[in-house]
């Protein structure tokens, strides 16, 4: 599809035109989710993993007002160095970033929007946003969930962090008709750990099963995304008590410092990293790599069905 504001990288566009597997990747994780230079190293490593698994990576961001599907190494470095100076761009921020020709890093929601414009169907990230703890008062629910309700892109993630209320996040997704598929698990993973205590109704044993689910959903004309919940590999999992201690402290600090709105997720991520002496960052990198691999495999199975 052509679109006035969209620039699809030539390699990505060629891959899409020849029915090759493509995997979208987000960029808020680069600018706001990890510190420099680990963020740049990880983003490049994740792209390489997608390639090693037979798909073309398309990291998505907005560079000087242009929606880009597929960044150059220089653009990834730019976002990594800008860090939180890049505008964290979700659905509501997109018109502003485009009109002002700003540079924005895209959240899961905005990445899905741009991936859908470019006709990319599979997207890998670390964790999705969700219903925040205390949302019954703050009404803080990530726009990622509404995007999953309406935009046709499947998101491979390691579940969601327990900075969120995972139970309400799953309820919200159910209400809006978003399938959540456990990859080789029937429990919703909690990002740093494989377990949350929350059951999933559906699980898939292999990438082909997921591709078939996506195909059925498309054939039924059901709009909206899908969450593929891929637990962090066992050897990289964090100890439940340690990570939850860090999460609780970070949440208390956010409350004391009255951090709200779009600032809260990046604040919590960086505090948790400090409180765990970087252990959470290591786990985060491993799980993103693991998700990129699965997404590439799903994308390959999917194009073979077409
Ligand atoms: N969760 C993570 N790491 C992240 C994010 C969420 O474990 O980097 C980022 C993603 O870009 C996600 C965004 O889309 O935060 C959600 O932010 P908010 O809660 O403000 O919608
Ligand atoms: Mn929010």
Coordinates of C-alpha atoms in Angstrom, one line a residue, residues 17 38 67-68 71 106 124 138 141 149 160 163 172-173 190 201 215 229 242 246 263 265-266 271 287-289 297:
X17 CA 5.9 -7.8 -2.8
X38 CA 22.6 -1.6 25.2
X67 CA 6.5 7.0 9.2
X68 CA 9.2 4.4 8.5
X71 CA 15.1 1.7 9.7
X106 CA 6.6 4.0 18.4
X124 CA 7.8 -8.9 17.9
X138 CA -6.3 6.2 37.7
X141 CA -5.0 1.5 30.5
X149 CA -8.8 -4.7 19.6
X160 CA 3.2 -8.3 30.3
X163 CA 3.9 -3.6 37.0
X172 CA -9.9 -6.4 29.0
X173 CA -8.4 -8.4 26.0
X190 CA 4.8 -12.4 33.4
X201 CA -7.6 -21.0 27.2
X215 CA -5.3 -17.4 8.7
X229 CA 2.5 -15.0 24.7
X242 CA 13.5 -10.7 43.7
X246 CA 11.9 -4.5 42.7
X263 CA 6.0 8.7 31.8
X265 CA 6.0 2.8 32.0
X266 CA 9.6 4.2 31.2
X271 CA 13.9 1.9 38.2
X287 CA 13.3 -12.5 26.0
X288 CA 13.1 -10.0 23.1
X289 CA 15.6 -12.1 21.2
X297 CA 9.2 -18.6 12.3

